[in-house]
Amino acid sequence: MSTYLITGANRGIGLELCRQLVALGHEVLATCRSTSPELDALGATVFEGVNVGDDASMEGLARSLQGRRLDVVVANAGVMHRDGIDNMDMDRVRQQLEVNTLGPLRTAMGLRENLNHGGKFAIISSLMGSLADNGSGGYYGYRMSKAAVNAVGVSLSKDLADSGIAVGILHPGMVATDMTGGRGITVEQSVQGLLKRIEELTLASSGEFRHQDGQALPW
Ligand SMILES: NC(=O)c1ccc[n+]([C@@H]2O[C@H](COP(=O)([O-])OP(=O)(O)OC[C@H]3O[C@@H](n4cnc5c(N)ncnc54)[C@H](OP(=O)(O)O)[C@@H]3O)[C@@H](O)[C@H]2O)c1
């Protein structure tokens, strides 16, 4: 049994990560801004009031963990706005950077001392952060925030190697959640793949950008 901490655990991919991990017998620390009846029903330990977009909130989480040891942290919380060239809202662009890029960075900074040697830090990024794959434009803030979090992941993979912590940068596929208006593969399928990728993650593969189905993805 391992101890996992998940951000953005109250719905979507984060909730399903918690559900499958609990079913596999792991200890799950589920963090969220506000819990949900679905999360409360799982038997995970829920930490509410955890806003990954806020420095003080993440420092509060680190304090409330009181040095608890973790094997895996999944920086999953994220937000997407459909900003395009004709409907740009800089505050929304900034918010996506705050949550999707600085959120995982804050999570790593706040929790790295809790991670065991041999532990793992997984970032739920997106293929929309790939510059090579951008065939349709738009989504300025989201694409920027996910490209930048990929840079965070690669630097973390170098900086945490001496502590024995491997870093995974993972694309969940297009998944039927609130974020996509219910379009895409099921959360069950996506999370099965994500958990396989996290399981096979080692220091040798640290810093790679992978689809949940195992494919290596272009930057
Ligand atoms: N669905 C897809 O097709 C897809 C594709 C590629 C990547 N992703 C990535 O996968 C991750 C999960 O997405 P999803 O599809 O599960 O989306 P979702 O259903 O919209 O859920 C988003 C989760 O992130 C949480 N969150 C948002 N802002 C937060 C903040 N400031 N602090 C803490 N939690 C916050 C939400 O909590 P609240 O309820 O409090 O808002 C919710 O738990 C995201 O990083 C997303 O970018 C998703």
PDB file of N, CA, C and O in Angstrom, residues 51-127:
ATOM      1  N   ASN A  51      -6.534  25.503  -2.323  1.00  0.00           N
ATOM      2  CA  ASN A  51      -6.582  26.206  -3.608  1.00  0.00           C
ATOM      3  C   ASN A  51      -5.160  26.248  -4.159  1.00  0.00           C
ATOM      4  O   ASN A  51      -4.304  26.943  -3.613  1.00  0.00           O
ATOM      5  N   VAL A  52      -4.910  25.508  -5.242  1.00  0.00           N
ATOM      6  CA  VAL A  52      -3.535  25.430  -5.757  1.00  0.00           C
ATOM      7  C   VAL A  52      -3.085  26.752  -6.367  1.00  0.00           C
ATOM      8  O   VAL A  52      -1.896  26.940  -6.639  1.00  0.00           O
ATOM      9  N   GLY A  53      -4.040  27.659  -6.565  1.00  0.00           N
ATOM     10  CA  GLY A  53      -3.705  28.969  -7.121  1.00  0.00           C
ATOM     11  C   GLY A  53      -3.317  29.990  -6.066  1.00  0.00           C
ATOM     12  O   GLY A  53      -3.180  31.174  -6.383  1.00  0.00           O
ATOM     13  N   ASP A  54      -3.142  29.551  -4.844  1.00  0.00           N
ATOM     14  CA  ASP A  54      -2.929  30.493  -3.749  1.00  0.00           C
ATOM     15  C   ASP A  54      -1.762  30.034  -2.872  1.00  0.00           C
ATOM     16  O   ASP A  54      -1.787  28.923  -2.341  1.00  0.00           O
ATOM     17  N   ASP A  55      -0.766  30.897  -2.723  1.00  0.00           N
ATOM     18  CA  ASP A  55       0.445  30.515  -1.964  1.00  0.00           C
ATOM     19  C   ASP A  55       0.097  30.108  -0.536  1.00  0.00           C
ATOM     20  O   ASP A  55       0.552  29.065  -0.048  1.00  0.00           O
ATOM     21  N   ALA A  56      -0.713  30.933   0.139  1.00  0.00           N
ATOM     22  CA  ALA A  56      -0.996  30.693   1.562  1.00  0.00           C
ATOM     23  C   ALA A  56      -1.739  29.370   1.741  1.00  0.00           C
ATOM     24  O   ALA A  56      -1.502  28.622   2.698  1.00  0.00           O
ATOM     25  N   SER A  57      -2.634  29.068   0.791  1.00  0.00           N
ATOM     26  CA  SER A  57      -3.421  27.838   0.876  1.00  0.00           C
ATOM     27  C   SER A  57      -2.502  26.610   0.781  1.00  0.00           C
ATOM     28  O   SER A  57      -2.632  25.648   1.551  1.00  0.00           O
ATOM     29  N   MET A  58      -1.544  26.667  -0.134  1.00  0.00           N
ATOM     30  CA  MET A  58      -0.649  25.516  -0.290  1.00  0.00           C
ATOM     31  C   MET A  58       0.301  25.397   0.898  1.00  0.00           C
ATOM     32  O   MET A  58       0.634  24.293   1.321  1.00  0.00           O
ATOM     33  N   GLU A  59       0.709  26.538   1.447  1.00  0.00           N
ATOM     34  CA  GLU A  59       1.555  26.477   2.649  1.00  0.00           C
ATOM     35  C   GLU A  59       0.754  25.873   3.809  1.00  0.00           C
ATOM     36  O   GLU A  59       1.278  25.109   4.618  1.00  0.00           O
ATOM     37  N   GLY A  60      -0.541  26.200   3.844  1.00  0.00           N
ATOM     38  CA  GLY A  60      -1.422  25.645   4.889  1.00  0.00           C
ATOM     39  C   GLY A  60      -1.537  24.136   4.761  1.00  0.00           C
ATOM     40  O   GLY A  60      -1.530  23.414   5.764  1.00  0.00           O
ATOM     41  N   LEU A  61      -1.625  23.639   3.518  1.00  0.00           N
ATOM     42  CA  LEU A  61      -1.703  22.182   3.317  1.00  0.00           C
ATOM     43  C   LEU A  61      -0.425  21.523   3.840  1.00  0.00           C
ATOM     44  O   LEU A  61      -0.489  20.524   4.568  1.00  0.00           O
ATOM     45  N   ALA A  62       0.722  22.105   3.463  1.00  0.00           N
ATOM     46  CA  ALA A  62       1.994  21.519   3.911  1.00  0.00           C
ATOM     47  C   ALA A  62       2.024  21.464   5.440  1.00  0.00           C
ATOM     48  O   ALA A  62       2.441  20.456   6.021  1.00  0.00           O
ATOM     49  N   ARG A  63       1.546  22.538   6.091  1.00  0.00           N
ATOM     50  CA  ARG A  63       1.540  22.542   7.571  1.00  0.00           C
ATOM     51  C   ARG A  63       0.595  21.484   8.118  1.00  0.00           C
ATOM     52  O   ARG A  63       0.917  20.757   9.045  1.00  0.00           O
ATOM     53  N   SER A  64      -0.595  21.365   7.487  1.00  0.00           N
ATOM     54  CA  SER A  64      -1.562  20.425   8.075  1.00  0.00           C
ATOM     55  C   SER A  64      -1.148  18.966   7.846  1.00  0.00           C
ATOM     56  O   SER A  64      -1.613  18.069   8.549  1.00  0.00           O
ATOM     57  N   LEU A  65      -0.252  18.720   6.898  1.00  0.00           N
ATOM     58  CA  LEU A  65       0.245  17.340   6.713  1.00  0.00           C
ATOM     59  C   LEU A  65       1.221  16.944   7.823  1.00  0.00           C
ATOM     60  O   LEU A  65       1.473  15.746   8.028  1.00  0.00           O
ATOM     61  N   GLN A  66       1.756  17.938   8.518  1.00  0.00           N
ATOM     62  CA  GLN A  66       2.626  17.681   9.682  1.00  0.00           C
ATOM     63  C   GLN A  66       3.707  16.636   9.387  1.00  0.00           C
ATOM     64  O   GLN A  66       3.888  15.680  10.143  1.00  0.00           O
ATOM     65  N   GLY A  67       4.362  16.814   8.245  1.00  0.00           N
ATOM     66  CA  GLY A  67       5.484  15.934   7.922  1.00  0.00           C
ATOM     67  C   GLY A  67       5.095  14.531   7.486  1.00  0.00           C
ATOM     68  O   GLY A  67       5.950  13.655   7.345  1.00  0.00           O
ATOM     69  N   ARG A  68       3.813  14.299   7.252  1.00  0.00           N
ATOM     70  CA  ARG A  68       3.353  12.972   6.814  1.00  0.00           C
ATOM     71  C   ARG A  68       4.085  12.532   5.550  1.00  0.00           C
ATOM     72  O   ARG A  68       4.293  13.341   4.642  1.00  0.00           O
ATOM     73  N   ARG A  69       4.474  11.259   5.495  1.00  0.00           N
ATOM     74  CA  ARG A  69       5.229  10.758   4.350  1.00  0.00           C
ATOM     75  C   ARG A  69       4.299  10.417   3.188  1.00  0.00           C
ATOM     76  O   ARG A  69       3.206   9.852   3.386  1.00  0.00           O
ATOM     77  N   LEU A  70       4.741  10.761   1.985  1.00  0.00           N
ATOM     78  CA  LEU A  70       3.953  10.509   0.775  1.00  0.00           C
ATOM     79  C   LEU A  70       4.801   9.704  -0.210  1.00  0.00           C
ATOM     80  O   LEU A  70       6.019   9.899  -0.294  1.00  0.00           O
ATOM     81  N   ASP A  71       4.142   8.822  -0.967  1.00  0.00           N
ATOM     82  CA  ASP A  71       4.839   8.092  -2.030  1.00  0.00           C
ATOM     83  C   ASP A  71       4.621   8.732  -3.393  1.00  0.00           C
ATOM     84  O   ASP A  71       5.519   8.725  -4.234  1.00  0.00           O
ATOM     85  N   VAL A  72       3.407   9.231  -3.612  1.00  0.00           N
ATOM     86  CA  VAL A  72       3.073   9.801  -4.927  1.00  0.00           C
ATOM     87  C   VAL A  72       2.217  11.047  -4.721  1.00  0.00           C
ATOM     88  O   VAL A  72       1.253  11.029  -3.938  1.00  0.00           O
ATOM     89  N   VAL A  73       2.563  12.108  -5.431  1.00  0.00           N
ATOM     90  CA  VAL A  73       1.716  13.317  -5.477  1.00  0.00           C
ATOM     91  C   VAL A  73       1.273  13.496  -6.924  1.00  0.00           C
ATOM     92  O   VAL A  73       2.101  13.420  -7.847  1.00  0.00           O
ATOM     93  N   VAL A  74      -0.027  13.703  -7.124  1.00  0.00           N
ATOM     94  CA  VAL A  74      -0.536  13.972  -8.472  1.00  0.00           C
ATOM     95  C   VAL A  74      -1.088  15.391  -8.499  1.00  0.00           C
ATOM     96  O   VAL A  74      -2.097  15.694  -7.846  1.00  0.00           O
ATOM     97  N   ALA A  75      -0.410  16.260  -9.253  1.00  0.00           N
ATOM     98  CA  ALA A  75      -0.846  17.649  -9.426  1.00  0.00           C
ATOM     99  C   ALA A  75      -1.846  17.662 -10.578  1.00  0.00           C
ATOM    100  O   ALA A  75      -1.475  17.769 -11.749  1.00  0.00           O
ATOM    101  N   ASN A  76      -3.101  17.500 -10.209  1.00  0.00           N
ATOM    102  CA  ASN A  76      -4.171  17.311 -11.203  1.00  0.00           C
ATOM    103  C   ASN A  76      -5.034  18.555 -11.405  1.00  0.00           C
ATOM    104  O   ASN A  76      -5.545  18.782 -12.498  1.00  0.00           O
ATOM    105  N   ALA A  77      -5.224  19.361 -10.359  1.00  0.00           N
ATOM    106  CA  ALA A  77      -6.167  20.485 -10.443  1.00  0.00           C
ATOM    107  C   ALA A  77      -5.845  21.368 -11.640  1.00  0.00           C
ATOM    108  O   ALA A  77      -4.683  21.672 -11.906  1.00  0.00           O
ATOM    109  N   GLY A  78      -6.880  21.761 -12.365  1.00  0.00           N
ATOM    110  CA  GLY A  78      -6.647  22.612 -13.525  1.00  0.00           C
ATOM    111  C   GLY A  78      -7.919  23.297 -13.967  1.00  0.00           C
ATOM    112  O   GLY A  78      -9.030  22.926 -13.550  1.00  0.00           O
ATOM    113  N   VAL A  79      -7.731  24.306 -14.808  1.00  0.00           N
ATOM    114  CA  VAL A  79      -8.868  25.078 -15.294  1.00  0.00           C
ATOM    115  C   VAL A  79      -8.622  25.419 -16.766  1.00  0.00           C
ATOM    116  O   VAL A  79      -7.475  25.585 -17.178  1.00  0.00           O
ATOM    117  N   MET A  80      -9.705  25.450 -17.535  1.00  0.00           N
ATOM    118  CA  MET A  80      -9.569  25.798 -18.959  1.00  0.00           C
ATOM    119  C   MET A  80     -10.614  26.837 -19.350  1.00  0.00           C
ATOM    120  O   MET A  80     -11.794  26.664 -19.050  1.00  0.00           O
ATOM    121  N   HIS A  81     -10.164  27.896 -19.996  1.00  0.00           N
ATOM    122  CA  HIS A  81     -11.085  28.875 -20.582  1.00  0.00           C
ATOM    123  C   HIS A  81     -10.858  28.865 -22.092  1.00  0.00           C
ATOM    124  O   HIS A  81      -9.739  28.631 -22.553  1.00  0.00           O
ATOM    125  N   ARG A  82     -11.905  29.168 -22.826  1.00  0.00           N
ATOM    126  CA  ARG A  82     -11.801  29.097 -24.290  1.00  0.00           C
ATOM    127  C   ARG A  82     -11.416  30.448 -24.866  1.00  0.00           C
ATOM    128  O   ARG A  82     -12.092  30.949 -25.759  1.00  0.00           O
ATOM    129  N   ASP A  83     -10.326  31.048 -24.362  1.00  0.00           N
ATOM    130  CA  ASP A  83      -9.977  32.362 -24.887  1.00  0.00           C
ATOM    131  C   ASP A  83      -9.394  32.229 -26.295  1.00  0.00           C
ATOM    132  O   ASP A  83      -8.556  31.382 -26.561  1.00  0.00           O
ATOM    133  N   GLY A  84      -9.874  33.073 -27.185  1.00  0.00           N
ATOM    134  CA  GLY A  84      -9.399  33.069 -28.574  1.00  0.00           C
ATOM    135  C   GLY A  84      -8.996  34.475 -28.960  1.00  0.00           C
ATOM    136  O   GLY A  84      -9.121  35.407 -28.155  1.00  0.00           O
ATOM    137  N   ILE A  85      -8.569  34.639 -30.182  1.00  0.00           N
ATOM    138  CA  ILE A  85      -8.027  35.939 -30.597  1.00  0.00           C
ATOM    139  C   ILE A  85      -9.095  37.038 -30.565  1.00  0.00           C
ATOM    140  O   ILE A  85      -8.782  38.212 -30.380  1.00  0.00           O
ATOM    141  N   ASP A  86     -10.351  36.660 -30.712  1.00  0.00           N
ATOM    142  CA  ASP A  86     -11.429  37.658 -30.688  1.00  0.00           C
ATOM    143  C   ASP A  86     -12.132  37.771 -29.343  1.00  0.00           C
ATOM    144  O   ASP A  86     -13.073  38.562 -29.216  1.00  0.00           O
ATOM    145  N   ASN A  87     -11.754  36.964 -28.381  1.00  0.00           N
ATOM    146  CA  ASN A  87     -12.384  37.097 -27.051  1.00  0.00           C
ATOM    147  C   ASN A  87     -11.353  36.885 -25.943  1.00  0.00           C
ATOM    148  O   ASN A  87     -11.508  36.027 -25.097  1.00  0.00           O
ATOM    149  N   MET A  88     -10.305  37.714 -26.023  1.00  0.00           N
ATOM    150  CA  MET A  88      -9.207  37.571 -25.059  1.00  0.00           C
ATOM    151  C   MET A  88      -9.562  38.286 -23.768  1.00  0.00           C
ATOM    152  O   MET A  88     -10.004  39.434 -23.792  1.00  0.00           O
ATOM    153  N   ASP A  89      -9.355  37.579 -22.659  1.00  0.00           N
ATOM    154  CA  ASP A  89      -9.577  38.186 -21.349  1.00  0.00           C
ATOM    155  C   ASP A  89      -8.303  37.901 -20.548  1.00  0.00           C
ATOM    156  O   ASP A  89      -8.061  36.764 -20.148  1.00  0.00           O
ATOM    157  N   MET A  90      -7.488  38.930 -20.385  1.00  0.00           N
ATOM    158  CA  MET A  90      -6.164  38.724 -19.778  1.00  0.00           C
ATOM    159  C   MET A  90      -6.259  38.200 -18.345  1.00  0.00           C
ATOM    160  O   MET A  90      -5.369  37.481 -17.891  1.00  0.00           O
ATOM    161  N   ASP A  91      -7.337  38.567 -17.643  1.00  0.00           N
ATOM    162  CA  ASP A  91      -7.466  38.040 -16.280  1.00  0.00           C
ATOM    163  C   ASP A  91      -7.646  36.523 -16.306  1.00  0.00           C
ATOM    164  O   ASP A  91      -7.131  35.807 -15.451  1.00  0.00           O
ATOM    165  N   ARG A  92      -8.382  36.053 -17.301  1.00  0.00           N
ATOM    166  CA  ARG A  92      -8.569  34.590 -17.407  1.00  0.00           C
ATOM    167  C   ARG A  92      -7.285  33.904 -17.851  1.00  0.00           C
ATOM    168  O   ARG A  92      -6.988  32.785 -17.415  1.00  0.00           O
ATOM    169  N   VAL A  93      -6.541  34.566 -18.731  1.00  0.00           N
ATOM    170  CA  VAL A  93      -5.239  34.001 -19.131  1.00  0.00           C
ATOM    171  C   VAL A  93      -4.360  33.887 -17.887  1.00  0.00           C
ATOM    172  O   VAL A  93      -3.759  32.841 -17.626  1.00  0.00           O
ATOM    173  N   ARG A  94      -4.327  34.969 -17.099  1.00  0.00           N
ATOM    174  CA  ARG A  94      -3.513  34.955 -15.864  1.00  0.00           C
ATOM    175  C   ARG A  94      -3.977  33.859 -14.902  1.00  0.00           C
ATOM    176  O   ARG A  94      -3.177  33.179 -14.276  1.00  0.00           O
ATOM    177  N   GLN A  95      -5.300  33.683 -14.800  1.00  0.00           N
ATOM    178  CA  GLN A  95      -5.818  32.683 -13.860  1.00  0.00           C
ATOM    179  C   GLN A  95      -5.369  31.275 -14.272  1.00  0.00           C
ATOM    180  O   GLN A  95      -5.024  30.442 -13.430  1.00  0.00           O
ATOM    181  N   GLN A  96      -5.362  31.008 -15.574  1.00  0.00           N
ATOM    182  CA  GLN A  96      -4.936  29.677 -16.035  1.00  0.00           C
ATOM    183  C   GLN A  96      -3.455  29.448 -15.720  1.00  0.00           C
ATOM    184  O   GLN A  96      -3.054  28.359 -15.317  1.00  0.00           O
ATOM    185  N   LEU A  97      -2.646  30.507 -15.882  1.00  0.00           N
ATOM    186  CA  LEU A  97      -1.226  30.369 -15.531  1.00  0.00           C
ATOM    187  C   LEU A  97      -1.078  30.138 -14.028  1.00  0.00           C
ATOM    188  O   LEU A  97      -0.281  29.302 -13.584  1.00  0.00           O
ATOM    189  N   GLU A  98      -1.866  30.862 -13.254  1.00  0.00           N
ATOM    190  CA  GLU A  98      -1.791  30.753 -11.785  1.00  0.00           C
ATOM    191  C   GLU A  98      -2.125  29.330 -11.323  1.00  0.00           C
ATOM    192  O   GLU A  98      -1.452  28.768 -10.457  1.00  0.00           O
ATOM    193  N   VAL A  99      -3.173  28.764 -11.919  1.00  0.00           N
ATOM    194  CA  VAL A  99      -3.642  27.440 -11.460  1.00  0.00           C
ATOM    195  C   VAL A  99      -2.872  26.305 -12.154  1.00  0.00           C
ATOM    196  O   VAL A  99      -2.387  25.381 -11.493  1.00  0.00           O
ATOM    197  N   ASN A 100      -2.754  26.387 -13.480  1.00  0.00           N
ATOM    198  CA  ASN A 100      -2.229  25.230 -14.235  1.00  0.00           C
ATOM    199  C   ASN A 100      -0.710  25.155 -14.239  1.00  0.00           C
ATOM    200  O   ASN A 100      -0.154  24.069 -14.415  1.00  0.00           O
ATOM    201  N   THR A 101      -0.050  26.307 -14.116  1.00  0.00           N
ATOM    202  CA  THR A 101       1.424  26.304 -14.138  1.00  0.00           C
ATOM    203  C   THR A 101       1.982  26.467 -12.730  1.00  0.00           C
ATOM    204  O   THR A 101       2.738  25.624 -12.250  1.00  0.00           O
ATOM    205  N   LEU A 102       1.583  27.581 -12.065  1.00  0.00           N
ATOM    206  CA  LEU A 102       2.129  27.808 -10.723  1.00  0.00           C
ATOM    207  C   LEU A 102       1.530  26.826  -9.725  1.00  0.00           C
ATOM    208  O   LEU A 102       2.157  26.513  -8.716  1.00  0.00           O
ATOM    209  N   GLY A 103       0.320  26.303 -10.012  1.00  0.00           N
ATOM    210  CA  GLY A 103      -0.301  25.337  -9.090  1.00  0.00           C
ATOM    211  C   GLY A 103       0.580  24.109  -8.880  1.00  0.00           C
ATOM    212  O   GLY A 103       0.956  23.792  -7.745  1.00  0.00           O
ATOM    213  N   PRO A 104       0.951  23.400  -9.963  1.00  0.00           N
ATOM    214  CA  PRO A 104       1.838  22.247  -9.781  1.00  0.00           C
ATOM    215  C   PRO A 104       3.204  22.636  -9.195  1.00  0.00           C
ATOM    216  O   PRO A 104       3.776  21.871  -8.408  1.00  0.00           O
ATOM    217  N   LEU A 105       3.708  23.827  -9.566  1.00  0.00           N
ATOM    218  CA  LEU A 105       5.000  24.254  -8.996  1.00  0.00           C
ATOM    219  C   LEU A 105       4.870  24.466  -7.487  1.00  0.00           C
ATOM    220  O   LEU A 105       5.705  24.001  -6.707  1.00  0.00           O
ATOM    221  N   ARG A 106       3.793  25.156  -7.073  1.00  0.00           N
ATOM    222  CA  ARG A 106       3.544  25.339  -5.630  1.00  0.00           C
ATOM    223  C   ARG A 106       3.390  23.997  -4.910  1.00  0.00           C
ATOM    224  O   ARG A 106       3.860  23.812  -3.797  1.00  0.00           O
ATOM    225  N   THR A 107       2.683  23.079  -5.581  1.00  0.00           N
ATOM    226  CA  THR A 107       2.448  21.759  -4.974  1.00  0.00           C
ATOM    227  C   THR A 107       3.781  21.056  -4.756  1.00  0.00           C
ATOM    228  O   THR A 107       4.029  20.478  -3.690  1.00  0.00           O
ATOM    229  N   ALA A 108       4.651  21.131  -5.769  1.00  0.00           N
ATOM    230  CA  ALA A 108       5.963  20.491  -5.634  1.00  0.00           C
ATOM    231  C   ALA A 108       6.782  21.167  -4.535  1.00  0.00           C
ATOM    232  O   ALA A 108       7.416  20.482  -3.715  1.00  0.00           O
ATOM    233  N   MET A 109       6.768  22.504  -4.510  1.00  0.00           N
ATOM    234  CA  MET A 109       7.557  23.217  -3.499  1.00  0.00           C
ATOM    235  C   MET A 109       7.049  22.903  -2.092  1.00  0.00           C
ATOM    236  O   MET A 109       7.821  22.686  -1.164  1.00  0.00           O
ATOM    237  N   GLY A 110       5.726  22.857  -1.969  1.00  0.00           N
ATOM    238  CA  GLY A 110       5.141  22.655  -0.644  1.00  0.00           C
ATOM    239  C   GLY A 110       5.310  21.241  -0.121  1.00  0.00           C
ATOM    240  O   GLY A 110       5.392  21.035   1.091  1.00  0.00           O
ATOM    241  N   LEU A 111       5.347  20.257  -1.042  1.00  0.00           N
ATOM    242  CA  LEU A 111       5.263  18.861  -0.591  1.00  0.00           C
ATOM    243  C   LEU A 111       6.518  18.036  -0.828  1.00  0.00           C
ATOM    244  O   LEU A 111       6.573  16.874  -0.432  1.00  0.00           O
ATOM    245  N   ARG A 112       7.541  18.614  -1.452  1.00  0.00           N
ATOM    246  CA  ARG A 112       8.690  17.766  -1.810  1.00  0.00           C
ATOM    247  C   ARG A 112       9.380  17.179  -0.591  1.00  0.00           C
ATOM    248  O   ARG A 112       9.900  16.066  -0.642  1.00  0.00           O
ATOM    249  N   GLU A 113       9.344  17.912   0.526  1.00  0.00           N
ATOM    250  CA  GLU A 113       9.982  17.365   1.733  1.00  0.00           C
ATOM    251  C   GLU A 113       9.184  16.173   2.281  1.00  0.00           C
ATOM    252  O   GLU A 113       9.704  15.363   3.039  1.00  0.00           O
ATOM    253  N   ASN A 114       7.903  16.098   1.920  1.00  0.00           N
ATOM    254  CA  ASN A 114       7.069  14.973   2.388  1.00  0.00           C
ATOM    255  C   ASN A 114       7.261  13.720   1.537  1.00  0.00           C
ATOM    256  O   ASN A 114       6.904  12.619   1.957  1.00  0.00           O
ATOM    257  N   LEU A 115       7.771  13.910   0.305  1.00  0.00           N
ATOM    258  CA  LEU A 115       7.886  12.766  -0.609  1.00  0.00           C
ATOM    259  C   LEU A 115       9.057  11.872  -0.216  1.00  0.00           C
ATOM    260  O   LEU A 115      10.170  12.350   0.011  1.00  0.00           O
ATOM    261  N   ASN A 116       8.790  10.586  -0.168  1.00  0.00           N
ATOM    262  CA  ASN A 116       9.831   9.612   0.156  1.00  0.00           C
ATOM    263  C   ASN A 116      10.862   9.513  -0.959  1.00  0.00           C
ATOM    264  O   ASN A 116      10.547   9.758  -2.132  1.00  0.00           O
ATOM    265  N   HIS A 117      12.075   9.090  -0.605  1.00  0.00           N
ATOM    266  CA  HIS A 117      13.063   8.704  -1.614  1.00  0.00           C
ATOM    267  C   HIS A 117      12.435   7.552  -2.396  1.00  0.00           C
ATOM    268  O   HIS A 117      11.851   6.652  -1.797  1.00  0.00           O
ATOM    269  N   GLY A 118      12.476   7.634  -3.730  1.00  0.00           N
ATOM    270  CA  GLY A 118      11.780   6.619  -4.530  1.00  0.00           C
ATOM    271  C   GLY A 118      10.343   7.043  -4.833  1.00  0.00           C
ATOM    272  O   GLY A 118       9.608   6.295  -5.469  1.00  0.00           O
ATOM    273  N   GLY A 119       9.968   8.234  -4.381  1.00  0.00           N
ATOM    274  CA  GLY A 119       8.607   8.729  -4.618  1.00  0.00           C
ATOM    275  C   GLY A 119       8.434   9.288  -6.025  1.00  0.00           C
ATOM    276  O   GLY A 119       9.379   9.338  -6.818  1.00  0.00           O
ATOM    277  N   LYS A 120       7.200   9.692  -6.316  1.00  0.00           N
ATOM    278  CA  LYS A 120       6.872  10.173  -7.670  1.00  0.00           C
ATOM    279  C   LYS A 120       6.027  11.435  -7.585  1.00  0.00           C
ATOM    280  O   LYS A 120       5.180  11.559  -6.685  1.00  0.00           O
ATOM    281  N   PHE A 121       6.258  12.328  -8.559  1.00  0.00           N
ATOM    282  CA  PHE A 121       5.456  13.547  -8.669  1.00  0.00           C
ATOM    283  C   PHE A 121       4.915  13.574 -10.093  1.00  0.00           C
ATOM    284  O   PHE A 121       5.677  13.661 -11.055  1.00  0.00           O
ATOM    285  N   ALA A 122       3.595  13.447 -10.228  1.00  0.00           N
ATOM    286  CA  ALA A 122       2.979  13.410 -11.559  1.00  0.00           C
ATOM    287  C   ALA A 122       2.202  14.693 -11.803  1.00  0.00           C
ATOM    288  O   ALA A 122       1.427  15.137 -10.950  1.00  0.00           O
ATOM    289  N   ILE A 123       2.428  15.271 -12.978  1.00  0.00           N
ATOM    290  CA  ILE A 123       1.699  16.485 -13.374  1.00  0.00           C
ATOM    291  C   ILE A 123       0.699  16.095 -14.453  1.00  0.00           C
ATOM    292  O   ILE A 123       1.081  15.499 -15.471  1.00  0.00           O
ATOM    293  N   ILE A 124      -0.577  16.427 -14.218  1.00  0.00           N
ATOM    294  CA  ILE A 124      -1.557  16.201 -15.285  1.00  0.00           C
ATOM    295  C   ILE A 124      -1.523  17.443 -16.176  1.00  0.00           C
ATOM    296  O   ILE A 124      -2.083  18.493 -15.865  1.00  0.00           O
ATOM    297  N   SER A 125      -0.798  17.281 -17.268  1.00  0.00           N
ATOM    298  CA  SER A 125      -0.621  18.367 -18.239  1.00  0.00           C
ATOM    299  C   SER A 125      -1.666  18.189 -19.334  1.00  0.00           C
ATOM    300  O   SER A 125      -2.788  17.734 -19.073  1.00  0.00           O
ATOM    301  N   SER A 126      -1.310  18.538 -20.559  1.00  0.00           N
ATOM    302  CA  SER A 126      -2.234  18.359 -21.674  1.00  0.00           C
ATOM    303  C   SER A 126      -1.455  18.411 -22.978  1.00  0.00           C
ATOM    304  O   SER A 126      -0.497  19.188 -23.096  1.00  0.00           O
ATOM    305  N   LEU A 127      -1.918  17.641 -23.941  1.00  0.00           N
ATOM    306  CA  LEU A 127      -1.336  17.729 -25.291  1.00  0.00           C
ATOM    307  C   LEU A 127      -1.545  19.134 -25.852  1.00  0.00           C
ATOM    308  O   LEU A 127      -0.816  19.565 -26.744  1.00  0.00           O
TER     309      LEU A 127
END
